[in-house]
XYZ file of C-alpha atoms in Angstrom:
682
model
C 55.059 -15.498 110.736
C 57.893 -13.797 109.038
C 57.854 -14.311 105.325
C 61.039 -14.358 103.151
C 61.818 -13.507 99.535
C 62.112 -16.178 96.984
C 65.071 -15.142 94.663
C 66.061 -16.870 91.496
C 62.772 -16.747 89.662
C 60.655 -17.502 92.653
C 62.393 -20.771 93.476
C 61.967 -21.779 97.111
C 65.370 -21.856 98.868
C 65.231 -24.540 101.492
C 67.349 -27.753 100.993
C 70.644 -26.177 99.812
C 74.252 -27.385 99.812
C 75.356 -24.659 101.911
C 72.764 -25.369 104.595
C 73.601 -29.088 104.579
C 77.324 -28.338 104.980
C 76.834 -25.942 107.777
C 74.311 -28.336 109.464
C 76.880 -31.097 109.415
C 79.546 -28.986 110.900
C 77.306 -28.008 113.742
C 76.195 -31.593 114.018
C 79.785 -32.579 114.746
C 80.088 -30.015 117.568
C 76.655 -30.819 119.214
C 77.285 -34.586 118.923
C 80.642 -34.261 120.659
C 79.106 -32.125 123.372
C 76.216 -34.432 123.815
C 78.287 -37.537 123.844
C 80.405 -36.336 126.704
C 77.320 -35.016 128.579
C 75.516 -38.257 128.130
C 78.280 -40.379 129.452
C 79.002 -38.096 132.258
C 75.463 -37.493 133.734
C 73.057 -39.597 131.703
C 71.312 -36.787 129.973
C 71.460 -35.059 126.484
C 70.207 -31.692 125.336
C 68.251 -30.619 122.263
C 70.495 -28.533 120.088
C 67.851 -27.170 117.786
C 67.611 -23.595 119.297
C 71.423 -22.968 119.374
C 71.784 -24.345 116.065
C 69.071 -22.184 114.636
C 70.743 -19.004 116.244
C 74.139 -19.880 114.981
C 72.762 -20.580 111.542
C 71.013 -17.229 111.308
C 74.088 -15.412 112.311
C 76.063 -17.078 109.566
C 73.633 -17.287 106.667
C 72.800 -13.695 107.214
C 75.877 -12.850 105.059
C 73.926 -14.421 102.094
C 71.507 -12.183 100.443
C 69.365 -15.161 99.480
C 69.118 -16.814 102.917
C 65.637 -17.914 104.031
C 63.898 -18.947 107.085
C 63.508 -22.469 105.463
C 67.285 -22.721 104.782
C 67.759 -22.032 108.501
C 65.320 -24.679 109.301
C 67.429 -27.126 107.200
C 70.529 -26.159 109.163
C 68.695 -26.684 112.443
C 67.378 -29.991 111.407
C 70.713 -31.535 110.338
C 72.360 -30.091 113.493
C 69.719 -31.124 115.906
C 69.484 -34.732 114.639
C 73.196 -35.051 114.678
C 73.231 -34.219 118.324
C 70.425 -36.462 119.064
C 72.192 -39.374 117.443
C 74.663 -39.203 120.292
C 72.107 -40.767 122.704
C 73.314 -44.067 121.207
C 76.029 -43.921 123.879
C 73.333 -45.008 126.374
C 73.819 -48.480 124.956
C 77.069 -48.846 122.898
C 79.426 -48.473 125.897
C 77.792 -51.515 127.431
C 79.705 -53.679 124.906
C 82.893 -52.353 126.631
C 81.503 -52.752 130.080
C 80.673 -56.459 129.483
C 84.185 -57.124 128.127
C 83.011 -57.849 124.495
C 84.888 -54.779 123.014
C 88.036 -53.119 124.070
C 87.386 -50.166 121.917
C 84.625 -49.016 119.508
C 85.247 -50.564 115.907
C 84.536 -47.538 113.518
C 82.501 -49.087 110.696
C 80.484 -51.371 113.071
C 79.506 -48.485 115.357
C 78.733 -46.294 112.354
C 76.447 -48.879 110.755
C 74.504 -49.453 113.797
C 73.816 -45.794 114.200
C 72.944 -45.265 110.496
C 70.727 -48.282 109.999
C 68.839 -47.512 113.319
C 68.736 -43.826 112.765
C 67.393 -43.940 109.186
C 64.750 -46.334 110.453
C 63.972 -43.757 113.202
C 63.256 -41.317 110.225
C 61.201 -43.742 108.101
C 59.225 -45.277 111.048
C 58.238 -41.724 112.360
C 57.100 -40.371 108.922
C 53.766 -42.223 109.064
C 53.266 -40.714 112.627
C 53.731 -36.974 111.444
C 50.047 -36.366 110.835
C 48.740 -38.174 113.960
C 51.282 -36.727 116.487
C 52.368 -33.405 114.830
C 49.407 -32.137 112.872
C 46.291 -33.592 114.650
C 47.732 -34.854 117.976
C 47.227 -31.505 119.894
C 50.630 -32.021 121.643
C 52.432 -28.968 122.833
C 55.992 -29.811 121.550
C 57.614 -27.120 123.796
C 61.105 -27.283 122.085
C 59.685 -27.461 118.467
C 57.531 -24.299 119.202
C 60.388 -22.508 120.767
C 62.681 -23.273 117.879
C 59.982 -21.960 115.376
C 59.667 -18.798 117.419
C 63.451 -18.355 117.332
C 63.434 -18.828 113.586
C 60.590 -16.591 112.869
C 61.938 -13.707 114.845
C 65.540 -14.051 113.646
C 65.420 -15.005 109.950
C 65.734 -12.441 107.122
C 62.390 -11.277 105.857
C 60.284 -8.260 104.938
C 58.423 -8.280 108.288
C 61.692 -8.465 110.301
C 62.407 -5.600 112.695
C 65.519 -3.971 113.745
C 64.966 -5.378 117.347
C 64.887 -8.877 115.745
C 68.303 -8.356 114.198
C 69.583 -7.180 117.492
C 68.131 -10.177 119.336
C 69.875 -12.605 116.809
C 73.142 -10.896 117.312
C 72.667 -10.809 121.154
C 71.531 -14.463 121.356
C 74.838 -15.585 119.497
C 76.898 -13.619 122.130
C 74.874 -15.213 125.036
C 75.613 -18.699 123.651
C 79.357 -17.842 123.256
C 79.589 -16.072 126.662
C 77.843 -19.102 128.400
C 80.079 -21.412 126.634
C 83.279 -19.587 127.556
C 82.274 -19.222 131.322
C 81.312 -22.894 131.397
C 84.690 -24.081 129.775
C 86.644 -21.691 131.952
C 85.191 -23.068 135.210
C 85.761 -26.589 133.948
C 89.469 -25.648 133.289
C 89.785 -24.477 136.876
C 88.234 -27.740 138.118
C 90.667 -29.658 135.977
C 93.491 -27.653 137.426
C 92.306 -28.532 140.923
C 91.654 -24.862 141.821
C 87.993 -25.649 142.374
C 86.352 -28.973 143.248
C 83.923 -30.391 140.717
C 81.579 -32.038 143.319
C 80.523 -31.451 146.894
C 78.999 -34.326 148.793
C 78.446 -35.612 152.271
C 77.508 -39.132 153.503
C 76.099 -39.854 157.137
C 74.817 -42.609 159.116
C 71.399 -41.779 160.643
C 70.809 -42.080 164.399
C 69.323 -45.317 165.823
C 65.896 -43.483 166.203
C 65.740 -43.065 162.542
C 66.786 -46.594 161.780
C 70.539 -46.274 161.768
C 70.944 -46.519 158.027
C 73.238 -44.599 155.767
C 72.382 -41.821 153.152
C 74.074 -38.949 151.508
C 73.685 -35.818 149.496
C 75.733 -33.895 147.020
C 75.826 -31.784 144.036
C 78.039 -31.466 140.983
C 79.447 -27.911 140.428
C 79.238 -28.167 136.732
C 77.649 -25.632 134.442
C 76.611 -28.238 132.049
C 74.265 -29.642 134.661
C 72.943 -26.166 135.532
C 72.097 -25.655 131.905
C 70.474 -28.933 131.564
C 68.324 -28.273 134.515
C 67.250 -25.027 133.098
C 66.139 -26.689 129.946
C 64.235 -29.505 131.591
C 61.954 -27.104 133.576
C 60.524 -26.979 136.935
C 57.962 -29.720 136.577
C 60.438 -32.323 135.502
C 63.022 -31.084 137.851
C 60.743 -31.378 140.906
C 59.654 -34.919 139.693
C 63.406 -35.807 139.589
C 63.780 -34.420 143.138
C 60.776 -36.624 144.147
C 62.670 -39.696 142.722
C 65.791 -38.583 144.527
C 63.864 -38.241 147.855
C 62.279 -41.807 147.405
C 65.825 -43.185 146.593
C 68.005 -41.535 149.066
C 65.611 -40.491 151.704
C 63.688 -43.774 151.870
C 65.094 -46.699 149.985
C 68.822 -46.257 150.748
C 68.186 -45.717 154.621
C 65.971 -48.568 154.850
C 68.090 -50.988 152.899
C 71.167 -50.036 154.892
C 69.556 -50.045 158.219
C 70.971 -52.768 160.719
C 67.456 -54.085 161.417
C 66.797 -54.500 157.735
C 70.063 -56.147 157.067
C 69.564 -58.591 160.016
C 66.048 -59.333 158.742
C 67.173 -60.002 155.213
C 70.019 -62.169 156.530
C 67.760 -64.212 158.748
C 65.317 -64.886 156.011
C 67.839 -65.716 153.308
C 67.009 -62.820 151.005
C 69.978 -61.452 149.071
C 71.281 -58.004 149.914
C 74.568 -56.335 148.888
C 74.739 -54.647 152.316
C 75.222 -58.098 153.959
C 78.299 -58.621 151.945
C 80.104 -55.507 153.139
C 82.432 -55.325 156.103
C 80.700 -54.574 159.465
C 81.009 -50.855 160.184
C 81.520 -49.954 156.642
C 81.922 -46.173 156.074
C 78.578 -44.399 155.199
C 79.831 -43.466 151.691
C 80.650 -47.002 150.856
C 77.545 -48.477 152.422
C 75.042 -46.062 150.872
C 76.716 -45.692 147.425
C 77.048 -49.549 147.010
C 73.360 -50.131 147.900
C 72.183 -47.440 145.652
C 74.356 -48.698 142.672
C 73.638 -52.391 143.000
C 69.955 -52.268 144.214
C 68.070 -49.017 144.393
C 68.868 -48.074 140.755
C 67.092 -51.224 139.659
C 63.980 -50.055 141.479
C 64.292 -47.031 139.203
C 64.399 -49.305 136.077
C 61.053 -50.834 137.216
C 59.537 -47.352 137.439
C 60.759 -46.454 133.969
C 59.681 -49.779 132.526
C 56.096 -49.220 133.823
C 55.918 -45.679 132.669
C 57.029 -46.834 129.178
C 54.427 -49.441 128.804
C 51.852 -46.900 130.057
C 52.872 -44.511 127.314
C 52.547 -47.180 124.658
C 49.044 -48.181 125.871
C 47.988 -44.433 125.496
C 49.410 -44.302 121.885
C 47.336 -47.027 120.455
C 45.017 -44.714 118.872
C 47.560 -42.243 117.387
C 49.558 -45.150 115.934
C 46.664 -46.464 113.928
C 45.477 -43.003 112.933
C 48.936 -41.977 111.600
C 49.290 -45.072 109.433
C 45.878 -44.763 108.066
C 46.518 -41.184 107.178
C 49.868 -41.734 105.494
C 48.314 -44.615 103.228
C 45.395 -42.332 102.340
C 47.808 -39.509 101.360
C 49.813 -42.063 99.206
C 46.534 -43.178 97.459
C 45.677 -39.599 96.620
C 48.967 -38.855 95.328
C 48.971 -41.989 93.103
C 45.597 -40.792 91.779
C 47.115 -37.624 90.535
C 46.050 -35.302 93.305
C 48.642 -32.680 94.003
C 48.990 -32.384 97.901
C 49.602 -29.073 99.670
C 53.318 -28.492 99.959
C 53.259 -28.717 103.740
C 51.718 -32.200 103.360
C 54.229 -33.645 101.079
C 56.191 -36.275 103.076
C 58.663 -38.622 101.478
C 56.319 -40.986 99.469
C 55.412 -43.933 101.479
C 56.741 -46.285 98.784
C 60.177 -44.688 99.005
C 59.820 -44.799 102.895
C 59.253 -48.600 102.562
C 62.183 -48.891 100.227
C 64.538 -47.268 102.496
C 63.149 -49.166 105.586
C 63.834 -52.348 103.573
C 67.388 -51.316 102.654
C 68.199 -50.652 106.438
C 66.726 -54.016 107.452
C 68.734 -55.804 104.833
C 71.826 -54.004 106.157
C 70.894 -54.797 109.710
C 70.480 -58.525 108.640
C 73.929 -58.500 107.238
C 75.401 -56.851 110.430
C 73.856 -59.332 112.693
C 74.703 -62.256 110.444
C 78.370 -61.189 110.361
C 78.381 -60.975 114.028
C 76.729 -64.330 114.549
C 78.995 -66.029 112.105
C 82.083 -64.752 113.844
C 81.093 -66.494 117.175
C 81.182 -70.183 117.477
C 78.526 -70.218 120.152
C 76.129 -68.443 117.807
C 77.194 -69.509 114.294
C 74.939 -72.604 114.178
C 71.930 -70.357 114.879
C 72.696 -67.538 112.668
C 69.471 -67.856 110.558
C 67.185 -67.946 113.671
C 69.053 -65.110 115.438
C 68.984 -62.832 112.353
C 65.280 -63.608 111.652
C 64.402 -62.969 115.347
C 66.548 -59.875 115.435
C 64.799 -58.447 112.439
C 61.279 -59.084 113.630
C 62.337 -57.351 116.998
C 63.646 -54.305 115.327
C 60.534 -53.955 113.202
C 57.963 -54.546 115.927
C 59.701 -52.995 119.015
C 61.378 -50.292 116.843
C 58.093 -49.049 115.469
C 56.518 -49.167 118.836
C 59.497 -47.100 120.556
C 59.305 -44.480 117.519
C 55.780 -43.971 118.511
C 56.501 -43.753 122.195
C 59.454 -41.423 121.833
C 57.634 -39.284 119.303
C 54.771 -38.775 121.790
C 57.192 -38.057 124.634
C 58.890 -35.339 122.479
C 55.436 -33.721 121.919
C 54.527 -33.891 125.463
C 57.608 -32.689 127.306
C 60.325 -31.978 124.595
C 63.323 -33.909 123.249
C 65.663 -32.896 126.121
C 63.162 -34.053 128.751
C 62.261 -37.267 127.059
C 64.029 -40.141 128.993
C 64.510 -42.386 125.943
C 66.802 -44.421 128.102
C 63.722 -45.753 129.773
C 62.632 -47.215 126.459
C 66.144 -48.620 126.139
C 65.948 -50.150 129.483
C 62.618 -51.877 128.574
C 64.062 -52.960 125.166
C 67.046 -54.657 126.549
C 65.042 -56.669 129.110
C 62.720 -57.779 126.194
C 65.636 -58.382 123.836
C 67.360 -60.558 126.420
C 64.244 -62.623 127.320
C 63.696 -63.220 123.623
C 67.318 -64.312 123.268
C 66.913 -66.864 126.023
C 63.852 -68.240 124.108
C 65.774 -68.444 120.903
C 68.724 -70.175 122.571
C 66.416 -72.609 124.160
C 64.977 -73.578 120.813
C 68.549 -73.929 119.310
C 70.066 -75.642 122.342
C 72.730 -72.935 122.642
C 74.240 -72.076 126.095
C 74.279 -68.539 127.284
C 77.648 -66.833 127.243
C 79.071 -63.344 126.770
C 78.505 -63.393 123.078
C 74.729 -63.824 123.621
C 74.840 -60.753 125.882
C 76.748 -58.782 123.169
C 74.260 -59.799 120.453
C 71.342 -58.642 122.758
C 73.261 -55.305 123.252
C 73.734 -54.780 119.533
C 70.123 -55.382 118.610
C 69.071 -53.068 121.414
C 71.419 -50.438 120.089
C 69.719 -50.450 116.699
C 66.360 -50.168 118.338
C 67.801 -47.406 120.503
C 68.970 -45.464 117.516
C 65.444 -45.711 116.145
C 64.104 -44.304 119.474
C 66.273 -41.266 119.661
C 65.874 -40.271 116.080
C 62.177 -40.584 116.201
C 62.269 -38.504 119.449
C 64.123 -35.703 117.594
C 62.473 -36.136 114.203
C 58.951 -35.286 115.305
C 60.115 -32.282 117.278
C 61.876 -31.042 114.185
C 58.761 -31.784 111.983
C 56.731 -29.568 114.327
C 59.076 -26.667 114.065
C 58.819 -27.235 110.173
C 55.028 -27.233 110.385
C 54.997 -23.844 112.115
C 57.311 -22.102 109.676
C 55.658 -23.918 106.670
C 58.618 -25.911 105.633
C 58.298 -28.883 103.238
C 58.194 -32.169 105.147
C 60.021 -34.189 102.536
C 62.972 -31.763 102.381
C 63.079 -31.840 106.240
C 63.028 -35.620 106.245
C 65.826 -35.653 103.646
C 67.981 -33.336 106.008
C 67.279 -35.610 108.899
C 68.770 -38.530 107.025
C 71.907 -36.407 106.381
C 72.076 -35.466 109.857
C 71.938 -39.033 111.121
C 74.959 -39.862 108.742
C 76.874 -36.896 110.123
C 76.316 -37.808 113.784
C 76.979 -41.448 113.111
C 80.486 -40.796 111.777
C 81.573 -38.653 114.820
C 80.331 -40.863 117.581
C 82.789 -43.818 117.452
C 85.675 -41.295 117.263
C 84.589 -39.475 120.409
C 83.807 -42.613 122.187
C 87.218 -44.000 121.511
C 88.809 -40.762 122.599
C 86.838 -40.881 125.909
C 87.480 -44.558 126.396
C 91.288 -44.113 126.023
C 91.482 -40.988 128.291
C 88.990 -41.906 131.110
C 87.498 -45.273 130.594
C 84.043 -46.623 131.567
C 82.594 -48.168 134.688
C 83.500 -51.870 134.533
C 85.655 -51.602 131.453
C 89.382 -51.126 130.972
C 90.988 -48.305 132.888
C 91.849 -45.196 130.950
C 94.992 -43.126 131.160
C 93.490 -40.927 133.812
C 91.615 -43.823 135.414
C 88.568 -41.618 136.069
C 85.903 -43.816 134.498
C 82.931 -42.056 133.178
C 79.799 -43.252 134.927
C 77.667 -43.722 131.699
C 74.705 -44.534 134.077
C 72.246 -45.809 131.340
C 74.858 -47.963 129.679
C 75.727 -49.443 133.131
C 72.232 -50.201 133.915
C 71.433 -51.706 130.430
C 74.434 -53.848 130.267
C 73.735 -55.098 133.844
C 70.177 -55.924 132.828
C 71.345 -57.825 129.870
C 73.762 -59.874 131.867
C 71.395 -60.406 134.572
C 68.665 -61.775 132.246
C 70.866 -63.912 130.111
C 73.350 -65.150 132.623
C 70.969 -65.140 135.649
C 71.030 -63.279 138.921
C 68.952 -60.324 137.861
C 67.158 -58.842 140.832
C 63.661 -59.257 139.518
C 62.213 -58.466 143.110
C 63.931 -54.958 143.125
C 62.491 -54.374 139.563
C 59.008 -55.588 140.771
C 59.243 -53.095 143.764
C 60.020 -50.284 141.306
C 57.220 -51.328 139.076
C 54.806 -51.126 142.054
C 56.211 -47.657 142.759
C 55.789 -46.762 138.972
C 52.117 -47.661 139.163
C 51.678 -45.524 142.347
C 53.314 -42.599 140.691
C 51.123 -42.894 137.593
C 48.139 -42.905 139.829
C 49.425 -39.910 141.795
C 50.132 -38.152 138.677
C 46.538 -38.680 137.427
C 45.124 -37.537 140.771
C 47.306 -34.423 140.763
C 46.344 -33.584 137.265
C 42.635 -33.969 137.860
C 42.790 -32.165 141.216
C 44.669 -29.126 139.752
C 43.149 -29.190 136.210
C 46.481 -30.023 134.704
C 48.549 -27.345 136.504
C 50.528 -29.862 138.437
C 52.183 -33.007 137.014
C 54.424 -35.829 138.268
C 55.845 -37.371 135.168
C 56.646 -41.002 136.089
C 59.602 -41.258 133.796
C 61.204 -38.327 135.455
C 60.723 -39.900 138.959
C 62.438 -43.009 137.709
C 65.372 -41.009 136.527
C 65.621 -39.466 140.063
C 66.198 -42.972 141.200
C 69.162 -44.070 138.938
C 71.021 -40.747 138.264
C 73.713 -40.121 140.811
C 72.486 -37.805 143.654
C 75.064 -35.258 142.819
C 73.840 -35.017 139.297
C 70.092 -34.932 140.017
C 70.511 -32.333 142.775
C 72.281 -29.846 140.327
C 69.706 -30.558 137.714
C 67.010 -29.606 140.243
C 68.870 -26.549 141.161
C 69.131 -25.579 137.502
C 65.375 -26.248 137.014
C 64.687 -23.901 139.911
C 67.086 -21.267 138.819
C 65.478 -21.290 135.435
C 62.055 -20.973 136.931
C 63.105 -18.055 139.071
C 64.598 -16.303 136.150
C 61.621 -16.724 134.007
C 59.298 -15.621 136.905
C 61.531 -12.488 137.350
C 61.110 -11.479 133.819
C 57.496 -12.561 133.332
C 55.943 -9.173 133.765
C 58.574 -7.148 131.849
C 58.292 -5.791 128.335
C 61.254 -8.128 127.176
C 59.753 -11.373 128.780
C 59.582 -13.262 125.502
C 63.138 -12.076 124.414
C 64.479 -12.842 128.053
C 63.004 -16.336 127.957
C 64.657 -17.226 124.616
C 67.995 -15.743 125.863
C 67.674 -17.978 129.062
C 67.522 -20.996 126.845
C 70.560 -19.964 124.729
C 72.415 -19.323 127.928
C 71.542 -22.855 129.132
C 72.693 -24.318 125.807
C 75.957 -22.414 125.803
C 76.738 -23.689 129.340
C 76.233 -27.157 128.209
C 78.297 -26.967 124.910
C 81.247 -25.091 126.581
C 82.008 -27.553 129.349
C 81.285 -30.599 127.266
C 83.616 -29.511 124.469
C 86.299 -28.405 126.755
C 86.206 -31.986 128.426
C 86.222 -33.661 125.070
C 89.237 -31.547 124.123
C 90.820 -32.516 127.581
C 90.442 -36.243 126.700
C 92.302 -35.647 123.404
C 95.079 -33.936 125.395
C 95.247 -36.773 127.941
C 95.458 -39.325 125.155
C 98.133 -37.402 123.083
C 100.336 -36.704 126.146
C 99.521 -39.652 128.270
C 99.259 -37.282 131.271
C 96.169 -38.044 133.430
C 95.986 -34.375 134.731
C 97.406 -32.183 131.923
C 95.850 -29.027 133.376
C 96.715 -29.586 137.044
C 97.903 -26.301 138.709
C 97.765 -27.463 142.370
C 98.617 -30.870 144.010
C 96.065 -33.381 145.009
C 94.847 -33.077 148.542
C 93.463 -29.616 148.760
C 89.946 -30.943 148.811
C 88.116 -28.611 151.349
C 89.757 -25.270 150.248
C 88.955 -26.222 146.578
C 85.263 -27.281 147.531
C 84.723 -23.968 149.458
C 86.195 -21.932 146.726
C 84.367 -23.889 144.040
C 80.920 -23.419 145.859
C 81.435 -19.684 146.233
C 82.680 -19.131 142.681
C 79.889 -21.149 141.125
C 77.143 -19.391 143.069
C 78.544 -15.931 142.143
C 78.962 -16.805 138.411
C 75.512 -18.182 138.227
C 73.905 -15.052 139.728
C 76.225 -12.926 137.548
C 75.262 -14.758 134.289
C 71.402 -14.581 134.944
C 71.818 -10.863 135.807
C 73.790 -10.213 132.618
C 71.379 -12.069 130.400
C 68.498 -10.055 131.904
C 70.264 -6.921 131.196
C 71.141 -7.847 127.747
C 67.495 -8.963 127.070
C 66.185 -5.509 128.176
C 68.351 -3.831 125.633
C 67.196 -5.681 122.712
């Protein structure tokens, strides 16, 4: 590990004002990028590594900069970016018609209270999951490696300095290429998506299906980051959805059988002879995706069952450390968490704030006002019990497959179903009828729990990085709280901008009338309405649950047969069900490209450098396109022009698609070749 000097009389430079300020600025950038990416494709990316590279490049100008100070910047920036995952729930309040826009302070407080609880709930889990858990934490380890190589220190070599500089240029180049391509898509020079829907011949059932891929460098970069195992698992989910479920549910024989037996099916409500795209797309959105929810729900429950031991161990260890501290024992610096008494105080303060937020909401609605005390009490119990459980689940997932790969939205789906069912019970006790305000209350409670989940997911990944570079846990945890606040302030601003420019599925139309899919928010709001107002397709969720059990068993068999070399993550399979096919396909392509690139450099002398550069290229691709499209939203809103960058008229679909495919392929090959060449020169 690279050591660093300790200036100013040996004082350890770690949690500094300049690190916090730089971290907050980077948090704003990554939060904006992740907010768009999450609403567009239902995925976010971990920003720890690009934040570390940028931090090292900037703080190198200060003589006293240290590896631990760069660790602080990375921690603040990464948790700010992670906070953006709250957009998997909050847009649901617009989709169900409760909000027309995102009220600033209400949105910020939901993020802050839930996010700080995510920090405090995951502190007792640090020893169990980070120190003693034996989990790989792939992104945490990679970030520590980047920090160790690139930070100032006596053991740092000239090649490490060159790598740090080269890494910054890789991020910038990836961002510029990604943004430039997105500009040409916005100008209608290139198409942003290629898709084809068909009706199968009668010998194959006569149903409809389709395939496509989004020509977006942000998706390519996200695919590189998730890795081959998760990418192939998503491809398996895609095959189950579009190769089996959609063709079966759209087949004339199936439709006739469902009609004859009085079983509801969206396909029976469409016009006879409906086009393949309408038939397949409608069935996938309204039915098949709920099967994916069942897969994800079962996978999340399975994860919780496996975590029972680490949960108990983490709490026991934290309480034992607090007793030793109270007895006067000086703990090793790398074991110094925020004291458990202060953790309890922060948690209590957040719960009081949540109670006030829920009480204010209930009192403002005639349907709920009479049951305020019951709703607030039930909401708090739910946040504590389910919140701590999801903190453990998400921390475990981060340790197992990384923050970027962790489908915390699966936990959100499970949480909204539980919240909605509990709401029905509370309302039955109070004799209150179900109406939209009840759905909105369930979504707000779920949003708080979801904030707990996403921050715990990122927190434990960052704490693993800190452990490897010997950072002080309590300083890291303080930086995490600062990052939560920075991210929370940005989120409603970006959400309102995107809502005004594009709109969301089911909500008011934006100026451009190109609603963002927000797949998780769409599904979560549909689940909330379905449970509370009735009409939820429990049969489809049950089918998905059965598939989930089968996938869990298949994963276990594969793991045992190949001694852990092959895996089939059930949560990733579920994602393949409910993400749009065009998105999943490009994610799989990105995963394969990343695997081919890593394989091509595996035996070279610069393999480690090249692998890190590949991660930085992927991060730059995501940031560039996402920030460009957030900027585009600002231009649309300020000019009220739905296509401010249009260079060609509408209607040139096939030429634009052909040109787009060719340019995308050439640029992809050129970028990977350039990064390989750049890595070889470091």
